[in-house]
mmCIF file of C-alpha atoms in Angstrom:
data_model
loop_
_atom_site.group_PDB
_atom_site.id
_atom_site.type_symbol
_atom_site.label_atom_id
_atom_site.label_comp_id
_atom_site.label_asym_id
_atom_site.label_seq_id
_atom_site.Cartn_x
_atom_site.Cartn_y
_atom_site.Cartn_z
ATOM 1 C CA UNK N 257 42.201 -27.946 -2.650
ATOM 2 C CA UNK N 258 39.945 -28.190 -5.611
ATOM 3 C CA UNK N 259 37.702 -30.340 -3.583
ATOM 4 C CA UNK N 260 37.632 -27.414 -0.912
ATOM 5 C CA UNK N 261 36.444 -24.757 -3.214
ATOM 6 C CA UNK N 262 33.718 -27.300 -4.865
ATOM 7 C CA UNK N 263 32.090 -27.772 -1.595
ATOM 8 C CA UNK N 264 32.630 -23.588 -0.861
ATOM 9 C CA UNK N 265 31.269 -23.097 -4.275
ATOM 10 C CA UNK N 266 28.258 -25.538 -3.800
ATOM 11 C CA UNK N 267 27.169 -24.059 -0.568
ATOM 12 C CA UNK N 268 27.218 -20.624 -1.677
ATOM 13 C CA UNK N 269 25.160 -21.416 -4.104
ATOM 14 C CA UNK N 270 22.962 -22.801 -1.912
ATOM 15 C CA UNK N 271 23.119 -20.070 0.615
ATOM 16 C CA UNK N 272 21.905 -18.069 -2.027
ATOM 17 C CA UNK N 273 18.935 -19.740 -3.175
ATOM 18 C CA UNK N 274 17.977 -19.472 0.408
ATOM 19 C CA UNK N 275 17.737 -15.425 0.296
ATOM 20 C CA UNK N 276 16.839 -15.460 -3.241
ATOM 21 C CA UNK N 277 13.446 -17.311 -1.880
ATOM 22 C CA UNK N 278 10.637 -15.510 0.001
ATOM 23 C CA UNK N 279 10.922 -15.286 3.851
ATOM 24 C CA UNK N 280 8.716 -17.242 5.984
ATOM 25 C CA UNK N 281 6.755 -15.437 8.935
ATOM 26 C CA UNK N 282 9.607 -17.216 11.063
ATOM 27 C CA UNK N 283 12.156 -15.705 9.261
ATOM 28 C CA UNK N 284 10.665 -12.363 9.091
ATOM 29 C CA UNK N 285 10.509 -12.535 13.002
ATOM 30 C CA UNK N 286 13.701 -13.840 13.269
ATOM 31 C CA UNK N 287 15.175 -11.204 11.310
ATOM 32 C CA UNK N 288 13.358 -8.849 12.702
ATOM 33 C CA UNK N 289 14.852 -9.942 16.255
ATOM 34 C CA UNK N 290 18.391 -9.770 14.765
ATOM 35 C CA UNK N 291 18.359 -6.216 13.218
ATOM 36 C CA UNK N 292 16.746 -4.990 16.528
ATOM 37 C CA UNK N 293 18.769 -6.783 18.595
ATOM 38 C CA UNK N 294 16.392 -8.288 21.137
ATOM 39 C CA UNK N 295 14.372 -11.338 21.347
ATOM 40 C CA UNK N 296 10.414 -11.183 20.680
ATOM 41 C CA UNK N 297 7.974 -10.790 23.941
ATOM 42 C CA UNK N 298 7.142 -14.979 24.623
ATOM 43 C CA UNK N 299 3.106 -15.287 25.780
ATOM 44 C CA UNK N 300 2.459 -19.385 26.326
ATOM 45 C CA UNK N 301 -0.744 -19.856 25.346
ATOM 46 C CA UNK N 302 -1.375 -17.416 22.870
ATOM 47 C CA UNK N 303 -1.164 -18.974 19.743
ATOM 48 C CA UNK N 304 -3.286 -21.572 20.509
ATOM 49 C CA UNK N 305 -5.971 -19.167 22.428
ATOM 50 C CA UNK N 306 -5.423 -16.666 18.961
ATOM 51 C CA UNK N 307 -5.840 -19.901 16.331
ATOM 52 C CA UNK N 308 -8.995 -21.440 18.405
ATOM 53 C CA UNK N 309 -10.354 -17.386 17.770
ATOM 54 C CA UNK N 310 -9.573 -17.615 14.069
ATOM 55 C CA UNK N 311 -10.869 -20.994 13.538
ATOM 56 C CA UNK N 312 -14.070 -19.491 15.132
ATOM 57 C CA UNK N 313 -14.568 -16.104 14.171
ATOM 58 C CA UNK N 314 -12.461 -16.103 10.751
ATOM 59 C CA UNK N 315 -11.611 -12.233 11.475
ATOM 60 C CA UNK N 316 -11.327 -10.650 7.867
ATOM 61 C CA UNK N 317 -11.834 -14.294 6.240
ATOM 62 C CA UNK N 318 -8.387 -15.641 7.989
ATOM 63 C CA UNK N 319 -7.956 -19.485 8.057
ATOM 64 C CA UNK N 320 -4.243 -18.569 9.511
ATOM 65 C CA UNK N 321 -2.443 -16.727 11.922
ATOM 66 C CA UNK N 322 0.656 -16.239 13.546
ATOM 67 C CA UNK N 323 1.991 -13.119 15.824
ATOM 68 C CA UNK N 324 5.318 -12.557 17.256
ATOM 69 C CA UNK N 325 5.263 -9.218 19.513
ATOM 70 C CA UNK N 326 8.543 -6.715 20.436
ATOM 71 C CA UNK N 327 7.948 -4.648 23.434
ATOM 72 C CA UNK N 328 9.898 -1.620 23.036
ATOM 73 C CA UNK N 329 12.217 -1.422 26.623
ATOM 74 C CA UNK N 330 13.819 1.652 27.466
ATOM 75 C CA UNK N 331 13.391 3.348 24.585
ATOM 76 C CA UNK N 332 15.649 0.542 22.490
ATOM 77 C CA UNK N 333 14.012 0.981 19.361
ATOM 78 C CA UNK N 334 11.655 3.493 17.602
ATOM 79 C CA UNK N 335 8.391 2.932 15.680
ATOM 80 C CA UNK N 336 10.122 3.798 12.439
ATOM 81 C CA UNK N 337 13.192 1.508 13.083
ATOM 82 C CA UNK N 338 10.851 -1.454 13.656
ATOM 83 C CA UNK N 339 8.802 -1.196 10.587
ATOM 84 C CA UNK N 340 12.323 -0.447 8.805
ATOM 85 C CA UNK N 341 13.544 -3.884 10.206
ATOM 86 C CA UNK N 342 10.260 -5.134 9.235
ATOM 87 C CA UNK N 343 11.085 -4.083 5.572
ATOM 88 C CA UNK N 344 14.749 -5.072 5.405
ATOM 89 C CA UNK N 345 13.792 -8.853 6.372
ATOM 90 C CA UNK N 346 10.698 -8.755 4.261
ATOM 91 C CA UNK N 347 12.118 -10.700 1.135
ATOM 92 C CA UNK N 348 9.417 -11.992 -1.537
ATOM 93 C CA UNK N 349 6.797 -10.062 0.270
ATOM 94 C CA UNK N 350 5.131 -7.097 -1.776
ATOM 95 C CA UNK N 351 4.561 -3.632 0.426
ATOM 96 C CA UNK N 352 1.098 -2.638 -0.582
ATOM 97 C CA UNK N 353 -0.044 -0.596 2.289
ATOM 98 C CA UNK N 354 1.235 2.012 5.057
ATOM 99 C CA UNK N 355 -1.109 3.771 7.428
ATOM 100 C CA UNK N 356 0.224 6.762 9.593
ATOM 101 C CA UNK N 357 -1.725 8.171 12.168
ATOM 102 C CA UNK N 358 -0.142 11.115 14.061
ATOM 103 C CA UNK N 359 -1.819 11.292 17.341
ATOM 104 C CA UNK N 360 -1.302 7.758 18.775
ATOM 105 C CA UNK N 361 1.834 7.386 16.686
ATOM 106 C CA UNK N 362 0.940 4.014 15.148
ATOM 107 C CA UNK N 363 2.138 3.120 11.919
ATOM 108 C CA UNK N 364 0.887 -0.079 10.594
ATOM 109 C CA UNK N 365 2.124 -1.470 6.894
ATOM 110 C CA UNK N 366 0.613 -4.552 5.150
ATOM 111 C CA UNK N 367 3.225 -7.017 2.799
ATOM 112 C CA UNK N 368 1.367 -9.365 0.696
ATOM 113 C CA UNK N 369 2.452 -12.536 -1.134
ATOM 114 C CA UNK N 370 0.038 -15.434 -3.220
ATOM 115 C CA UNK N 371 -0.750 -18.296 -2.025
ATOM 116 C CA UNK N 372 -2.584 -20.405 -4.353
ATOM 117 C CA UNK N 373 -6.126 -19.122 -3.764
ATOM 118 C CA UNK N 374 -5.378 -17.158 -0.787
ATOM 119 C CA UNK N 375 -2.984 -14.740 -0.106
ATOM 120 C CA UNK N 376 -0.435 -14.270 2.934
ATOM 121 C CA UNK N 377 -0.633 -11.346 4.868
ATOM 122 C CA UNK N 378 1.909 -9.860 7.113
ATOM 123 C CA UNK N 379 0.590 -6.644 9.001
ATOM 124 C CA UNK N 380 3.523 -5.001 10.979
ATOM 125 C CA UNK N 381 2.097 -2.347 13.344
ATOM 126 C CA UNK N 382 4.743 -0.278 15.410
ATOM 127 C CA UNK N 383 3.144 1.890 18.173
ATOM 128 C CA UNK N 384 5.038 3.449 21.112
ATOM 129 C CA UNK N 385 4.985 0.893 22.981
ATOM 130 C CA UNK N 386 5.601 -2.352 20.917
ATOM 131 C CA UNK N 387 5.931 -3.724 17.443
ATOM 132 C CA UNK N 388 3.990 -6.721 16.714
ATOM 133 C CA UNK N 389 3.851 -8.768 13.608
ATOM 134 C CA UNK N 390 0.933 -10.539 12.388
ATOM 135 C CA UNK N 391 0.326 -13.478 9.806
ATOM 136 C CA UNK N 392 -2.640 -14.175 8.143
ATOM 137 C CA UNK N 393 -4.083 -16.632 5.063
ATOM 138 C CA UNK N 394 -7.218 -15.009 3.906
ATOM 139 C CA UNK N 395 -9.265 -15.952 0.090
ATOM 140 C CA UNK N 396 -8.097 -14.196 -2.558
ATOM 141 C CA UNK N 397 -11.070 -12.027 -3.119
ATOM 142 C CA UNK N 398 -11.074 -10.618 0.499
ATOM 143 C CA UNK N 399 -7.755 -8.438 0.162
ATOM 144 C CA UNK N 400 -9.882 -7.030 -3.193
ATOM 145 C CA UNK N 401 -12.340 -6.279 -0.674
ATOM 146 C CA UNK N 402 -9.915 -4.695 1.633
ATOM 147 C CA UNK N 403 -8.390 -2.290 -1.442
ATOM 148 C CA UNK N 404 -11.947 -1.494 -2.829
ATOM 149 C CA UNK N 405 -13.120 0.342 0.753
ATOM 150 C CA UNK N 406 -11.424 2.031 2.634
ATOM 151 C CA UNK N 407 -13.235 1.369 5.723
ATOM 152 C CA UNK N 408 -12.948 -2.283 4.778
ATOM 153 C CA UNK N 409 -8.853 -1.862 4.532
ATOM 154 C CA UNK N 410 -9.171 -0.398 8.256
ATOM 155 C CA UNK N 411 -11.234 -2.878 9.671
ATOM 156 C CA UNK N 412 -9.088 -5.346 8.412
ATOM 157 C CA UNK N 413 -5.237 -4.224 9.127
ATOM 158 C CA UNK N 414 -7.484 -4.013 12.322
ATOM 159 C CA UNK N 415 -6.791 -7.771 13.124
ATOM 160 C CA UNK N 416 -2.901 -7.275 12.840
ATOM 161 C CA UNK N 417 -3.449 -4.497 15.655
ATOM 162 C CA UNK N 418 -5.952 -6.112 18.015
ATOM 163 C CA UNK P 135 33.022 1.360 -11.428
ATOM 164 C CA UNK P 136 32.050 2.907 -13.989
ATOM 165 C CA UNK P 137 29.484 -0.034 -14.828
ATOM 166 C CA UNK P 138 27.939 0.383 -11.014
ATOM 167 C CA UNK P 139 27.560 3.846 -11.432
ATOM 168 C CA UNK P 140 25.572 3.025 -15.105
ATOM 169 C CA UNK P 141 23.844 0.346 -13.043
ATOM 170 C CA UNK P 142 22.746 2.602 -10.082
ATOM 171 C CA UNK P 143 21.820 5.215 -12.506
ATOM 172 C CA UNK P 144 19.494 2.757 -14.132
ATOM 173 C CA UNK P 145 18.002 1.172 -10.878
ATOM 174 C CA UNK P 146 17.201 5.117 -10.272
ATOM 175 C CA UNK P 147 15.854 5.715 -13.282
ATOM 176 C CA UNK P 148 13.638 2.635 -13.264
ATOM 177 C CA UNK P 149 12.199 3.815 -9.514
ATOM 178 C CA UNK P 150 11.335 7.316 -11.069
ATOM 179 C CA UNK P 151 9.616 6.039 -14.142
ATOM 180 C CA UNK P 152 7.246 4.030 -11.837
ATOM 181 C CA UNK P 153 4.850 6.864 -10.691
ATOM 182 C CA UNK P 154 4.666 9.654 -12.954
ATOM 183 C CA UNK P 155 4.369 12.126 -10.820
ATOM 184 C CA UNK P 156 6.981 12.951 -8.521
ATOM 185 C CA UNK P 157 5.430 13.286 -5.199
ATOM 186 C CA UNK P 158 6.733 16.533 -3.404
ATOM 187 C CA UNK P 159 8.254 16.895 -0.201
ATOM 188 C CA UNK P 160 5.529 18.643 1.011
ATOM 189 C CA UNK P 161 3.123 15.819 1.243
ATOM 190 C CA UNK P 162 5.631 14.323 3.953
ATOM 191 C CA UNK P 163 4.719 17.992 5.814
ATOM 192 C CA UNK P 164 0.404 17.158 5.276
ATOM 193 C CA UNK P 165 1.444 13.543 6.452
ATOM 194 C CA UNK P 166 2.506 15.355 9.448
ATOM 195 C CA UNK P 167 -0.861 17.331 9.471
ATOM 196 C CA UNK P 168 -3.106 14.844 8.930
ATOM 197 C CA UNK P 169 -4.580 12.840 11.666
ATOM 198 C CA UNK P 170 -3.919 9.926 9.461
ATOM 199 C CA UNK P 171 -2.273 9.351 6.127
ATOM 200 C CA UNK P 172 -2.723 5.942 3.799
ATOM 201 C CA UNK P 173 -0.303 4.957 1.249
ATOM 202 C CA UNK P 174 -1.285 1.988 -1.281
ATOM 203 C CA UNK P 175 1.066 0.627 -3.995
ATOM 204 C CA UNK P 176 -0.293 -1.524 -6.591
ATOM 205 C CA UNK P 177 2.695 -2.106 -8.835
ATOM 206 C CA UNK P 178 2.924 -4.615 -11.871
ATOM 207 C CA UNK P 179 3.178 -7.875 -10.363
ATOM 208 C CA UNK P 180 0.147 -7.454 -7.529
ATOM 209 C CA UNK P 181 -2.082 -5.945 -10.103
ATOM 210 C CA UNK P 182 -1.855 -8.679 -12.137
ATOM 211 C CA UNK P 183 -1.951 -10.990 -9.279
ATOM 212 C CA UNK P 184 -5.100 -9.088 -7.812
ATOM 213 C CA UNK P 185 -7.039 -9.378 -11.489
ATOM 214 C CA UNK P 186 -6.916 -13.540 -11.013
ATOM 215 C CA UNK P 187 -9.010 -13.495 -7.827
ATOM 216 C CA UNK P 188 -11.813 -10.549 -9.974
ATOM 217 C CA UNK P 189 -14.645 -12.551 -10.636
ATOM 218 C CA UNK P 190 -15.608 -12.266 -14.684
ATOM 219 C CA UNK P 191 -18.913 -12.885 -14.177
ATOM 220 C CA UNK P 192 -19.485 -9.693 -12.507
ATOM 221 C CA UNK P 193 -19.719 -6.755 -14.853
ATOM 222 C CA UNK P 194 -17.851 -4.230 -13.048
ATOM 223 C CA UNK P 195 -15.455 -6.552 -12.380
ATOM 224 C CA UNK P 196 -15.123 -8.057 -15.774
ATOM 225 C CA UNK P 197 -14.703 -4.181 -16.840
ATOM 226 C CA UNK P 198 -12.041 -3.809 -14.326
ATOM 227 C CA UNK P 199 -10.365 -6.766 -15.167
ATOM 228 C CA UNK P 200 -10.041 -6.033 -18.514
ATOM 229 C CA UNK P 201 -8.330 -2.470 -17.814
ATOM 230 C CA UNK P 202 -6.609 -3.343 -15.147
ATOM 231 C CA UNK P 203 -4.253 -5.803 -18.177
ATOM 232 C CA UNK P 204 -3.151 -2.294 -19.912
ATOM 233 C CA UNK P 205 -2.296 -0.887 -16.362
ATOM 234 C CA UNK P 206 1.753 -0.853 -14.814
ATOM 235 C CA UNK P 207 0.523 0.436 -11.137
ATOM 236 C CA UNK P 208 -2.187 1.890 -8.984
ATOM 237 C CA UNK P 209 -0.602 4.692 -6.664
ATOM 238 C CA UNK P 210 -2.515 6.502 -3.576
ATOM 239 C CA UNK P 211 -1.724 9.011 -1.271
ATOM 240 C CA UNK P 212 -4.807 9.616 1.349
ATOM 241 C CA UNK P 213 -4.776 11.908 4.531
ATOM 242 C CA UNK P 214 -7.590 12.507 6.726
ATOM 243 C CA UNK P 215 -7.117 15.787 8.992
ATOM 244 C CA UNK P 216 -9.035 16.702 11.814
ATOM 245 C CA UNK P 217 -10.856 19.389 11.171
ATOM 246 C CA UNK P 218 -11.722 21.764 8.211
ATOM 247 C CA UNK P 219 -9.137 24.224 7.331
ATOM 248 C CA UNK P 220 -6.213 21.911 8.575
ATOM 249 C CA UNK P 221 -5.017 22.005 4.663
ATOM 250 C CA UNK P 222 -5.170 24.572 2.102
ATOM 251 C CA UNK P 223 -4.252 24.112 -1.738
ATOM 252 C CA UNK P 224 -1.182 25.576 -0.635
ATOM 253 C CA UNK P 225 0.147 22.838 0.916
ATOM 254 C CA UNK P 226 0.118 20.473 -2.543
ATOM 255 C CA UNK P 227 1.017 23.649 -4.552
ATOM 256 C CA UNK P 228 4.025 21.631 -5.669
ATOM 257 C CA UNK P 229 2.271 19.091 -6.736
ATOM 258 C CA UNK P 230 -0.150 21.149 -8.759
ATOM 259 C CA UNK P 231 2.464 22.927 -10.160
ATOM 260 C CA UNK P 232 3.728 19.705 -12.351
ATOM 261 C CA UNK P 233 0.550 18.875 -13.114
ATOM 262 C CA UNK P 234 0.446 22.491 -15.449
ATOM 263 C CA UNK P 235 3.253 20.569 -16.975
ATOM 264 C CA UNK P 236 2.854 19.940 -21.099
ATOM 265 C CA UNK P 237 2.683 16.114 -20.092
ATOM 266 C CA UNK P 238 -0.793 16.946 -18.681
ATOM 267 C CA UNK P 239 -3.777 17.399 -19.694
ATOM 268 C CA UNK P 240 -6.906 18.425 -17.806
ATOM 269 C CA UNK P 241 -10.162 16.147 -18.922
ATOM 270 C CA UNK P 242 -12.008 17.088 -15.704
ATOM 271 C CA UNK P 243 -12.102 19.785 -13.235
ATOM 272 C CA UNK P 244 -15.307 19.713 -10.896
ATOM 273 C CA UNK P 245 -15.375 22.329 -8.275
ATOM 274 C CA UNK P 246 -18.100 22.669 -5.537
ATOM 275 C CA UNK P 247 -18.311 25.215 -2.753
ATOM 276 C CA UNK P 248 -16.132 22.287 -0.858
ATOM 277 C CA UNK P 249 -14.928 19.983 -2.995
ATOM 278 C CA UNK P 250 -12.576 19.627 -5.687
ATOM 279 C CA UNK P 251 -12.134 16.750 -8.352
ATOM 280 C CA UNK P 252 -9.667 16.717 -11.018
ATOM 281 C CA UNK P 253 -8.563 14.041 -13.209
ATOM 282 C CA UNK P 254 -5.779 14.596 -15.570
ATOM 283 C CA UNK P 255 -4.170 12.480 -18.488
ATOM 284 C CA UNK P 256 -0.585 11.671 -19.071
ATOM 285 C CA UNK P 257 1.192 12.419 -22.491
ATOM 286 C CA UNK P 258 3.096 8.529 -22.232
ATOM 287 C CA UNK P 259 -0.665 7.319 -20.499
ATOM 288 C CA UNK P 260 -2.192 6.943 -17.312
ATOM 289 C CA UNK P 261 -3.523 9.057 -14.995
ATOM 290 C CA UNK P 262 -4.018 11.703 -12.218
ATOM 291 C CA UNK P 263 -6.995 11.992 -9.286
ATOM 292 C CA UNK P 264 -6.553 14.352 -7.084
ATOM 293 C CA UNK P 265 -10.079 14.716 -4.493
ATOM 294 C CA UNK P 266 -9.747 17.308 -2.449
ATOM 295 C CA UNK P 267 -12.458 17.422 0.450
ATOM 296 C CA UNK P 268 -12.703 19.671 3.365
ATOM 297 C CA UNK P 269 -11.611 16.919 5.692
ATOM 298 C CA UNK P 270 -9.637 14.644 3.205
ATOM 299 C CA UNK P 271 -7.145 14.677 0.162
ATOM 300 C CA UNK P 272 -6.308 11.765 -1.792
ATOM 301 C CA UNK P 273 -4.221 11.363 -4.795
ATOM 302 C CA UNK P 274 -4.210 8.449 -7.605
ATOM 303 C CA UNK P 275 -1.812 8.161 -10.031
ATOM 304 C CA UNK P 276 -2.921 5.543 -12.315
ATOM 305 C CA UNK P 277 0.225 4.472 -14.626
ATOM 306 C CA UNK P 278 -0.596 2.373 -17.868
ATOM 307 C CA UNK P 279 -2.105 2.586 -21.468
ATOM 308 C CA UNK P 280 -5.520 3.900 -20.544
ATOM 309 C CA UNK P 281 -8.119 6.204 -21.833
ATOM 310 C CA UNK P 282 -10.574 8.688 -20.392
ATOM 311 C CA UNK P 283 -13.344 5.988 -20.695
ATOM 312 C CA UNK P 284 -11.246 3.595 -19.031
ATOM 313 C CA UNK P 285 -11.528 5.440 -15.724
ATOM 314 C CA UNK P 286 -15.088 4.573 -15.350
ATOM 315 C CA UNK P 287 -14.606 1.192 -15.024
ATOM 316 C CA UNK P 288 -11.435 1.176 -12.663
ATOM 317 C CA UNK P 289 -14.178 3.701 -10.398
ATOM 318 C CA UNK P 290 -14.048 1.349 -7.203
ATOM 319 C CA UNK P 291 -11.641 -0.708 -7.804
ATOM 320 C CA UNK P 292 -8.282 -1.362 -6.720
ATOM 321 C CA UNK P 293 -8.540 1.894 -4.055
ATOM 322 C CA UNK P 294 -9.654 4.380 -6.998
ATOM 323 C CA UNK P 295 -12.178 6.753 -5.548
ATOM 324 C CA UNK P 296 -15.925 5.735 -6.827
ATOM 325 C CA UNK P 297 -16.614 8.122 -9.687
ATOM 326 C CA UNK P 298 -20.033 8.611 -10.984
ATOM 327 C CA UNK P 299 -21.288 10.338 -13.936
ATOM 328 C CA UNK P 300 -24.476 12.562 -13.864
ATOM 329 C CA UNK P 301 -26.570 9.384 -14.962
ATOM 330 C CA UNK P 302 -25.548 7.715 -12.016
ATOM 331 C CA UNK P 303 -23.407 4.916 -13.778
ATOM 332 C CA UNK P 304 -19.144 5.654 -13.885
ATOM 333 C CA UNK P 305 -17.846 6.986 -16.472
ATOM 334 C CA UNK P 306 -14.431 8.181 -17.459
ATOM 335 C CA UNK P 307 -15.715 11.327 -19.110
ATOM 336 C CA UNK P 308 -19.165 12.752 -17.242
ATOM 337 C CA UNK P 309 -18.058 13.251 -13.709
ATOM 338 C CA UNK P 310 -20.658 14.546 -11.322
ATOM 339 C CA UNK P 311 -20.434 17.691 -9.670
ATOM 340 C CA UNK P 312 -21.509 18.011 -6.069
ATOM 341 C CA UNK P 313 -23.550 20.718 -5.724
ATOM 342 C CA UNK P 314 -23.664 20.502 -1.865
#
């Protein structure tokens, strides 16, 4: 009996050194799939068509990047309830930016975490017709360079959109 | 129970006592007038994160870096509307209403035939922006142990509108008025 409760004891514990450490993009997509309650859009191919891009073009500085993409079907989930399961599975990640814009009813936000020298990104956009999720590694200077401009914030939370 | 509700209470209070100013319910209404709205939140932990990558060798940086140790978070509001007209003063009356508060203090009020700067100082520290242009409002609350000159030096940094004094270099106390 004691036995029993050691081992329920021991992998509590460990279950909860498991949430009490940051999410991975995985998990945030994983999550995200869970609290939605539908399974991300699969596109073979992409990542390695979207990786050969970065490893050329190095949009915003990024030497990383992942996407997982929700279509939205039959009206099954709304922009805000995305980026609100977004949030919710976001754990270790710091909210530093939303964007609202009203007339094509895209909101994008922008979680950011350290990484060494480089920081993670995670840009959630929700317009009306998907959610998509985007990881990226980029230097540490360049996400000073997104805060200090405006235009330079845009053009990147750009790459999480495109 | 009694110890949640002390707990809660707490977790409250701490939430409130980030931002200083309590931003009014009608912003949510301009977010709905504005073609697009921006939120940034510096808090804490990313500032001080953010100063690591600043590069010392740079003097505006170095300055930066320097205030940005005394500072507890960077808050903006932005919205960009349209057209001219799309907001009036009315619509952050709320907002300007706390600001006449005894914990403020006016240190500059620039007003052109179109545009409006203010900054303000906080009685506990830290700070107030509000830029009001015909086409775009933003809003900075800077929380933290800073001065008037400080301001100068956070001018371009971490999403705080670029504020230059009539000599052309920032400065927390000289702020130039636009004439235009």
């Amino acid at each position: 009996m004691i036995r029993r409760m050691l081992v329920a004891a021991g992998l509590a514990v460990l279950a909860m050194a498991g949430t009490a450490s940051a999410a991975s993009f995985e998990d945030v997509a994983r999550n995200v799939e869970r609290r939605l309650g539908m399974s991300r859009t699969r596109m073979p191919g992409v990542g390695f068509l979207m990786n050969s891009f970065v490893a050329v073009s190095r949009p915003g500085g990024a030497s990383s990047v992942k996407l997982a993409t929700f279509e939205r079907e039959n009206g099954r989930y709304r922009a805000d309830v995305f980026q609100a399961a977004v949030k919710e599975s976001c754990e270790g990640w710091m909210p530093v930016v939303q964007v609202w814009s009203k007339w094509d009813g895209e909101e994008v936000s922008l979680y950011v975490r350290p990484a060494g020298k480089k920081w993670e990104l995670l840009i959630a956009t929700s317009e009306p017709a998907e959610g998509t999720l985007v990881y990226l590694k980029i230097p540490g200077r360049n996400l000073l360079e997104w805060l200090k401009d405006k235009a330079v914030l845009r053009k990147g939370l750009e790459t999480g959109v495109q | 129970m009694r110890t949640k509700l002390v707990v809660c209470l707490f977790a409250v209070a701490g939430m409130m006592a980030a931002q200083q100013v309590k931003l009014p319910a009608s912003l949510d209404k301009l977010a709905e007038k504005a073609k697009e709205s921006t939120s940034v939140t510096l808090g804490p932990e990313m500032l001080s994160l953010a100063t690591k990558f600043m590069d010392s060798k740079k003097s505006d940086e170095a300055e930066a870096k320097k205030i940005a140790t005394k500072l507890r978070g960077v808050y903006i509001r932005s919205f960009e509307f349209e057209k001219e007209g799309d907001y009036t003063d009315a619509d952050f009356s709320d907002l300007r209403a706390q600001l006449k508060s005894p914990e403020w203090t006016p240190i500059v009020v620039t007003k052109s035939k179109k545009e409006t700067s203010e900054i303000y100082t906080h009685r506990d520290g830290g700070m107030l922006i509000l830029s009001a242009e015909p086409r775009e409002l933003t809003i900075v609350n800077i929380v933290g142990n800073i001065t008037a000159e400080d301001i100068g030096g956070l001018s371009g940094q971490f999403g705080v509108p670029n504020i230059k004094s009539t000599h052309g270099k920032s400065t927390g106390a000289a702020v130039k008025k636009d004439e235009e």
